[in-house]
């Protein structure tokens, strides 16, 4: 009876350690790596686009601020206009912050998944 149990354990161990089993594991991990690599490439493209969007938003905010300063110095703005423009600049600043958070998230993803 002991010989039978040992023989089953031996056969089970040989089947478990067979090269086919190891090869199957390698193929599945390389597939996962390929998918991860594709996601990283997509994130890099998205990061470039986000950086461009951030730059455009910053330029727009600077233009709005310059126009505001110019008109305010000339005394052409009413208190309502001042409130509207400052509210607009606040929204633009929040937009820039959101873009920067997305950039940080993408950079972190790329950093974690780059080998």
GROMACS .gro file of C-alpha atoms in nm, residues 13-72:
model
   60
   13UNK     CA    1   0.516   1.529  -0.894
   14UNK     CA    2   0.646   1.442  -1.240
   15UNK     CA    3   0.328   1.562  -1.404
   16UNK     CA    4   0.333   1.883  -1.201
   17UNK     CA    5   0.696   1.957  -1.290
   18UNK     CA    6   0.668   1.863  -1.657
   19UNK     CA    7   0.802   2.112  -1.915
   20UNK     CA    8   0.457   2.152  -2.071
   21UNK     CA    9   0.326   2.303  -1.748
   22UNK     CA   10   0.619   2.543  -1.722
   23UNK     CA   11   0.581   2.647  -2.087
   24UNK     CA   12   0.214   2.721  -2.037
   25UNK     CA   13   0.297   2.951  -1.747
   26UNK     CA   14   0.556   3.140  -1.953
   27UNK     CA   15   0.313   3.200  -2.238
   28UNK     CA   16   0.045   3.337  -2.007
   29UNK     CA   17   0.286   3.575  -1.833
   30UNK     CA   18   0.424   3.703  -2.163
   31UNK     CA   19   0.068   3.772  -2.279
   32UNK     CA   20   0.002   3.972  -1.963
   33UNK     CA   21   0.328   4.160  -2.016
   34UNK     CA   22   0.229   4.241  -2.373
   35UNK     CA   23  -0.107   4.378  -2.256
   36UNK     CA   24   0.060   4.582  -1.983
   37UNK     CA   25   0.315   4.713  -2.231
   38UNK     CA   26   0.035   4.820  -2.464
   39UNK     CA   27  -0.136   5.003  -2.178
   40UNK     CA   28   0.191   5.176  -2.090
   41UNK     CA   29   0.234   5.293  -2.451
   42UNK     CA   30  -0.124   5.423  -2.452
   43UNK     CA   31  -0.057   5.605  -2.124
   44UNK     CA   32   0.253   5.767  -2.272
   45UNK     CA   33   0.049   5.898  -2.564
   46UNK     CA   34  -0.218   6.023  -2.326
   47UNK     CA   35   0.051   6.191  -2.114
   48UNK     CA   36   0.180   6.383  -2.417
   49UNK     CA   37  -0.173   6.500  -2.498
   50UNK     CA   38  -0.237   6.602  -2.136
   51UNK     CA   39   0.086   6.805  -2.129
   52UNK     CA   40  -0.024   6.987  -2.446
   53UNK     CA   41  -0.367   7.054  -2.296
   54UNK     CA   42  -0.206   7.186  -1.978
   55UNK     CA   43   0.018   7.418  -2.176
   56UNK     CA   44  -0.279   7.552  -2.374
   57UNK     CA   45  -0.480   7.607  -2.054
   58UNK     CA   46  -0.190   7.794  -1.892
   59UNK     CA   47  -0.152   8.017  -2.198
   60UNK     CA   48  -0.526   8.088  -2.197
   61UNK     CA   49  -0.516   8.179  -1.827
   62UNK     CA   50  -0.217   8.409  -1.881
   63UNK     CA   51  -0.394   8.580  -2.172
   64UNK     CA   52  -0.710   8.629  -1.964
   65UNK     CA   53  -0.504   8.768  -1.675
   66UNK     CA   54  -0.314   9.007  -1.905
   67UNK     CA   55  -0.638   9.135  -2.059
   68UNK     CA   56  -0.788   9.176  -1.713
   69UNK     CA   57  -0.488   9.370  -1.584
   70UNK     CA   58  -0.482   9.592  -1.893
   71UNK     CA   59  -0.855   9.675  -1.878
   72UNK     CA   60  -0.857   9.711  -1.500
   0.00000   0.00000   0.00000
